Amino acid sequence: MSRRGIEKNVKPARAWVPSHITGFFAAHRREEPHLSGSVGCGLCLSSGAFTMAEPAQELERTEIFLNGVKSEAPVSRFVAERLAGNRGPVRLRTELEMPFGAGFGASGAGALGAAYALNHCFDLGLTANQAAAVAHEAEVTFRTGLGDVIAQNCGGLVVRLQPGAPGTGVIDRIPVSPIAISYVVHGPISTKEVLSDEKMMKAVNAAGEEALKELLKKPTLANFMLLSRRFTVQSGLASHWALQAIEAVEAAGGAASMIMLGDAVFAWGGESEEALKDFGEVHTTTISQRGANLD
Amino acid sequence: MSRRGIEKNVKPARAWVPSHITGFFAAHRREEPHLSGSVGCGLCLSSGAFTMAEPAQELERTEIFLNGVKSEAPVSRFVAERLAGNRGPVRLRTELEMPFGAGFGASGAGALGAAYALNHCFDLGLTANQAAAVAHEAEVTFRTGLGDVIAQNCGGLVVRLQPGAPGTGVIDRIPVSPIAISYVVHGPISTKEVLSDEKMMKAVNAAGEEALKELLKKPTLANFMLLSRRFTVQSGLASHWALQAIEAVEAAGGAASMIMLGDAVFAWGGESEEALKDFGEVHTTTISQRGANLD
């Protein structure tokens, strides 16, 4: 077989990752990063992130650009160091279609995209789960996320049944059409701060485990929304702004909840897009049924 | 929350499933259908199957239409009986974009689509894996397939590491771009006949286990093609026609292999589409990165 003929068809090393918004969760921290993670449930959205990787021998140090701006990006840098540290500096460029720091899994998307792109770029021979496990470890290490990567690697409405990295944690999906999801972002919440607040995490975890148990009795999108909304209040994470936005959507015949972790609200059904307009700039995307992959 | 508002947004119960072509495999039969299956590797393709489910109380017996024609469709009927047997007759309509009986996982696609559509139609509260496990069991019971359903449920280039139904078997993916795949179908091979031929299955299984071991050393699309092509010969399943088509693609700078199980060849790269034209009507589709889901 002509290898040249095949290699001509290899695309540039560019990966795509959906955003991921968690509706409810409970954190599970272990010593080993690949056993750490969270259980819960969240939605992958078509507003995603593209990451391009290329060797850059001319550089002294790996360069990472986030939306065109040079960035320290410690989570993606961890992935680059782990996967390509012995191959000289690389250049990573991530373009986000999603907000940053508002619970859309942007850091996970950047790290996961970097893992896929570097794997392809350097022909590292990692499977999807193996590449994604490195991104998960980066997130857990920097406390930027606990469950985004395993969900983003799958796509759809993902239930995280047992915590851990892709290939270790256990997930399932709830069947769902690629329907429209609207959202409004009010401001960021620091994932790191919440995850480090022991008292707050106690309430979060109790509410999250309860919601998961309830969801598995009736795993549907409507029930996911209902339980997420309940978790928003029970966990103590809800802002006054978020509760008002959620109620406005409900009054318009839709369902809404807070994005975990961001001061942001997502909604579907009824006149939810219209109802959210009083609370900020409304963006509308769709559920992404596909997960991370090469672009 | 207004439930009416949400239910207005529920779409009709229609599911979509990609086709799936296996490059190599080894069969693992057990007493329990959910532990039976195969290991190996195959590609999900965007030419898929749509299945619509609706209650049909006016009928004496469940009706199944395949491409508009009333059909016995025992595999899909098994799924309907298992999931909705106590809810009166239903009507299932499956429209295939893929060939039937040529190794594209058409029976699995019909069964899996029926499971998703019935789950939604009757609000059965099954997760994706739970619905898909019923379709897997139907395939194993009727010997129409061993590994299509678990791969179709995931999407992409799927490695089947341990046999079993979705949720029981273990899979991983090989990262892959949604590149073009061309194929030509010469004729059908009866999956049932091959799977029931003990002598033939001995050669198939030895070649399949060997190919899987090699693939995991370097899990890439190019290596998948190479190992599939080797399996085609080593398994004894290759037809003279298929080998000629594969060689023509290779001479044109592409990579090709036989579809398991069908007298059909798939190819990518180089001038493969052109090269296949001497062997029949060429169809070109793309790799589907998404798996089965509601439409």
CSV table of N, CA and C in Angstrom, one decimal, chain A residues 69-146:
chain,number,residue,atom,x,y,z
A,69,VAL,N,-5.0,35.5,21.6
A,69,VAL,CA,-4.2,36.2,22.6
A,69,VAL,C,-3.3,35.2,23.3
A,70,LYS,N,-2.0,35.5,23.4
A,70,LYS,CA,-1.0,34.7,24.0
A,70,LYS,C,-1.4,34.6,25.5
A,71,SER,N,-1.4,33.3,26.0
A,71,SER,CA,-2.0,33.1,27.3
A,71,SER,C,-1.1,32.0,28.1
A,72,GLU,N,-1.1,32.1,29.4
A,72,GLU,CA,-0.3,31.1,30.1
A,72,GLU,C,-1.1,29.7,30.0
A,73,ALA,N,-2.4,29.8,30.1
A,73,ALA,CA,-3.2,28.6,29.9
A,73,ALA,C,-2.6,27.4,30.6
A,74,PRO,N,-2.5,27.4,31.9
A,74,PRO,CA,-1.8,26.3,32.6
A,74,PRO,C,-2.4,24.9,32.4
A,75,VAL,N,-3.7,24.8,32.1
A,75,VAL,CA,-4.3,23.5,31.9
A,75,VAL,C,-3.9,22.9,30.6
A,76,SER,N,-4.0,23.7,29.5
A,76,SER,CA,-3.6,23.2,28.2
A,76,SER,C,-2.0,23.0,28.2
A,77,ARG,N,-1.3,23.8,29.0
A,77,ARG,CA,0.1,23.7,29.0
A,77,ARG,C,0.5,22.4,29.7
A,78,PHE,N,-0.2,22.0,30.7
A,78,PHE,CA,0.0,20.7,31.4
A,78,PHE,C,-0.1,19.6,30.3
A,79,VAL,N,-1.1,19.7,29.5
A,79,VAL,CA,-1.3,18.6,28.5
A,79,VAL,C,-0.2,18.6,27.5
A,80,ALA,N,0.2,19.8,27.0
A,80,ALA,CA,1.3,19.9,26.1
A,80,ALA,C,2.6,19.3,26.7
A,81,GLU,N,2.9,19.7,27.9
A,81,GLU,CA,4.1,19.2,28.6
A,81,GLU,C,4.1,17.7,28.7
A,82,ARG,N,2.9,17.1,29.1
A,82,ARG,CA,2.8,15.7,29.3
A,82,ARG,C,2.9,14.9,28.0
A,83,LEU,N,2.3,15.4,27.0
A,83,LEU,CA,2.2,14.7,25.7
A,83,LEU,C,3.3,14.9,24.8
A,84,ALA,N,3.8,16.2,24.8
A,84,ALA,CA,4.8,16.5,23.8
A,84,ALA,C,6.1,17.2,24.4
A,85,GLY,N,6.2,17.0,25.7
A,85,GLY,CA,7.3,17.7,26.4
A,85,GLY,C,8.7,17.3,25.9
A,86,ASN,N,8.8,16.1,25.4
A,86,ASN,CA,10.1,15.6,24.9
A,86,ASN,C,10.3,15.9,23.4
A,87,ARG,N,9.4,16.7,22.8
A,87,ARG,CA,9.5,16.9,21.3
A,87,ARG,C,9.7,18.3,21.0
A,88,GLY,N,10.2,19.1,22.0
A,88,GLY,CA,10.4,20.5,21.7
A,88,GLY,C,9.2,21.3,21.8
A,89,PRO,N,9.3,22.6,21.8
A,89,PRO,CA,8.1,23.5,22.0
A,89,PRO,C,7.1,23.3,20.9
A,90,VAL,N,5.8,23.6,21.2
A,90,VAL,CA,4.7,23.5,20.3
A,90,VAL,C,4.0,24.8,20.3
A,91,ARG,N,3.1,25.0,19.3
A,91,ARG,CA,2.2,26.2,19.3
A,91,ARG,C,0.8,25.6,19.4
A,92,LEU,N,0.0,26.0,20.3
A,92,LEU,CA,-1.4,25.7,20.4
A,92,LEU,C,-2.2,26.9,20.2
A,93,ARG,N,-3.2,26.8,19.4
A,93,ARG,CA,-4.2,27.9,19.2
A,93,ARG,C,-5.6,27.4,19.5
A,94,THR,N,-6.2,28.0,20.5
A,94,THR,CA,-7.6,27.6,20.8
A,94,THR,C,-8.6,28.7,20.5
A,95,GLU,N,-9.6,28.5,19.7
A,95,GLU,CA,-10.6,29.5,19.4
A,95,GLU,C,-11.9,29.0,20.1
A,96,LEU,N,-12.4,29.8,21.0
A,96,LEU,CA,-13.6,29.4,21.8
A,96,LEU,C,-14.8,30.1,21.2
A,97,GLU,N,-15.9,29.3,20.9
A,97,GLU,CA,-17.2,29.8,20.5
A,97,GLU,C,-18.0,30.0,21.8
A,98,MET,N,-17.5,29.6,22.9
A,98,MET,CA,-18.3,29.7,24.2
A,98,MET,C,-17.7,30.7,25.1
A,99,PRO,N,-18.5,31.2,26.1
A,99,PRO,CA,-17.9,32.1,27.1
A,99,PRO,C,-16.8,31.4,27.9
A,100,PHE,N,-15.9,32.2,28.5
A,100,PHE,CA,-14.8,31.6,29.3
A,100,PHE,C,-15.1,31.9,30.8
A,101,GLY,N,-15.0,30.9,31.6
A,101,GLY,CA,-15.1,31.2,33.1
A,101,GLY,C,-16.6,31.2,33.5
A,102,ALA,N,-17.5,30.7,32.7
A,102,ALA,CA,-18.9,30.8,33.1
A,102,ALA,C,-19.6,29.5,33.2
A,103,GLY,N,-18.8,28.4,33.3
A,103,GLY,CA,-19.4,27.1,33.4
A,103,GLY,C,-19.6,26.3,32.2
A,104,PHE,N,-19.0,26.7,31.1
A,104,PHE,CA,-19.1,26.0,29.8
A,104,PHE,C,-18.0,25.0,29.5
A,105,GLY,N,-17.2,24.8,30.5
A,105,GLY,CA,-16.1,23.8,30.3
A,105,GLY,C,-15.1,24.3,29.3
A,106,ALA,N,-14.8,25.6,29.3
A,106,ALA,CA,-13.8,26.1,28.3
A,106,ALA,C,-12.4,25.6,28.6
A,107,SER,N,-12.0,25.5,29.8
A,107,SER,CA,-10.7,25.0,30.1
A,107,SER,C,-10.5,23.5,29.7
A,108,GLY,N,-11.6,22.8,30.0
A,108,GLY,CA,-11.6,21.4,29.6
A,108,GLY,C,-11.6,21.2,28.1
A,109,ALA,N,-12.3,22.1,27.4
A,109,ALA,CA,-12.4,22.0,26.0
A,109,ALA,C,-11.0,22.3,25.4
A,110,GLY,N,-10.3,23.3,25.9
A,110,GLY,CA,-9.0,23.7,25.4
A,110,GLY,C,-8.0,22.5,25.7
A,111,ALA,N,-8.1,21.9,26.9
A,111,ALA,CA,-7.2,20.9,27.2
A,111,ALA,C,-7.4,19.6,26.4
A,112,LEU,N,-8.7,19.3,26.3
A,112,LEU,CA,-9.1,18.1,25.5
A,112,LEU,C,-8.7,18.2,24.0
A,113,GLY,N,-9.0,19.4,23.5
A,113,GLY,CA,-8.6,19.7,22.1
A,113,GLY,C,-7.1,19.6,21.9
A,114,ALA,N,-6.4,20.1,22.9
A,114,ALA,CA,-4.9,20.1,22.8
A,114,ALA,C,-4.5,18.6,22.8
A,115,ALA,N,-5.1,17.8,23.6
A,115,ALA,CA,-4.7,16.4,23.7
A,115,ALA,C,-4.9,15.7,22.3
A,116,TYR,N,-6.1,15.9,21.8
A,116,TYR,CA,-6.4,15.3,20.5
A,116,TYR,C,-5.5,15.8,19.4
A,117,ALA,N,-5.3,17.1,19.4
A,117,ALA,CA,-4.5,17.7,18.3
A,117,ALA,C,-3.0,17.3,18.4
A,118,LEU,N,-2.5,17.3,19.6
A,118,LEU,CA,-1.1,16.9,19.8
A,118,LEU,C,-0.9,15.4,19.4
A,119,ASN,N,-1.9,14.6,19.8
A,119,ASN,CA,-1.9,13.1,19.5
A,119,ASN,C,-1.8,12.9,18.0
A,120,HIS,N,-2.5,13.7,17.3
A,120,HIS,CA,-2.5,13.5,15.8
A,120,HIS,C,-1.3,14.1,15.2
A,121,CYS,N,-0.9,15.3,15.7
A,121,CYS,CA,0.2,16.1,15.2
A,121,CYS,C,1.5,15.2,15.3
A,122,PHE,N,1.7,14.6,16.4
A,122,PHE,CA,3.0,13.8,16.6
A,122,PHE,C,2.8,12.3,16.5
A,123,ASP,N,1.6,11.9,16.0
A,123,ASP,CA,1.3,10.5,15.8
A,123,ASP,C,1.6,9.7,17.1
A,124,LEU,N,1.1,10.2,18.2
A,124,LEU,CA,1.4,9.6,19.5
A,124,LEU,C,0.8,8.2,19.7
A,125,GLY,N,-0.2,7.9,18.9
A,125,GLY,CA,-0.9,6.6,19.1
A,125,GLY,C,-1.7,6.4,20.3
A,126,LEU,N,-2.4,7.5,20.7
A,126,LEU,CA,-3.3,7.4,21.8
A,126,LEU,C,-4.7,7.2,21.3
A,127,THR,N,-5.5,6.3,22.0
A,127,THR,CA,-6.9,6.3,21.7
A,127,THR,C,-7.6,7.5,22.3
A,128,ALA,N,-8.9,7.7,21.9
A,128,ALA,CA,-9.6,8.8,22.4
A,128,ALA,C,-9.6,8.9,23.9
A,129,ASN,N,-9.9,7.8,24.6
A,129,ASN,CA,-9.9,7.8,26.1
A,129,ASN,C,-8.5,8.1,26.7
A,130,GLN,N,-7.5,7.6,26.0
A,130,GLN,CA,-6.2,7.8,26.6
A,130,GLN,C,-5.8,9.3,26.4
A,131,ALA,N,-6.1,9.9,25.3
A,131,ALA,CA,-5.8,11.3,25.1
A,131,ALA,C,-6.6,12.1,26.1
A,132,ALA,N,-7.9,11.8,26.2
A,132,ALA,CA,-8.8,12.6,27.1
A,132,ALA,C,-8.4,12.4,28.5
A,133,ALA,N,-7.9,11.3,28.9
A,133,ALA,CA,-7.5,11.1,30.3
A,133,ALA,C,-6.4,12.1,30.8
A,134,VAL,N,-5.6,12.5,29.9
A,134,VAL,CA,-4.5,13.5,30.2
A,134,VAL,C,-5.2,14.9,30.4
A,135,ALA,N,-6.2,15.2,29.6
A,135,ALA,CA,-6.9,16.5,29.8
A,135,ALA,C,-7.7,16.5,31.1
A,136,HIS,N,-8.3,15.3,31.4
A,136,HIS,CA,-9.0,15.2,32.7
A,136,HIS,C,-8.0,15.4,33.9
A,137,GLU,N,-6.9,14.8,33.8
A,137,GLU,CA,-5.9,15.0,34.9
A,137,GLU,C,-5.4,16.4,35.0
A,138,ALA,N,-5.3,17.1,33.9
A,138,ALA,CA,-4.9,18.5,33.9
A,138,ALA,C,-6.0,19.3,34.6
A,139,GLU,N,-7.2,19.1,34.3
A,139,GLU,CA,-8.3,19.8,35.0
A,139,GLU,C,-8.4,19.6,36.5
A,140,VAL,N,-8.3,18.3,36.8
A,140,VAL,CA,-8.3,17.9,38.3
A,140,VAL,C,-7.2,18.6,39.0
A,141,THR,N,-6.0,18.5,38.4
A,141,THR,CA,-4.8,19.1,39.0
A,141,THR,C,-4.9,20.6,39.3
A,142,PHE,N,-5.5,21.3,38.3
A,142,PHE,CA,-5.6,22.7,38.5
A,142,PHE,C,-7.0,23.2,39.1
A,143,ARG,N,-7.8,22.2,39.4
A,143,ARG,CA,-9.1,22.4,40.0
A,143,ARG,C,-10.0,23.4,39.2
A,144,THR,N,-9.9,23.2,37.9
A,144,THR,CA,-10.7,24.0,37.0
A,144,THR,C,-11.9,23.2,36.5
A,145,GLY,N,-12.0,21.9,36.8
A,145,GLY,CA,-13.1,21.1,36.5
A,145,GLY,C,-13.0,19.7,37.0
A,146,LEU,N,-14.1,19.0,37.1
A,146,LEU,CA,-14.1,17.6,37.6
A,146,LEU,C,-14.8,16.7,36.6
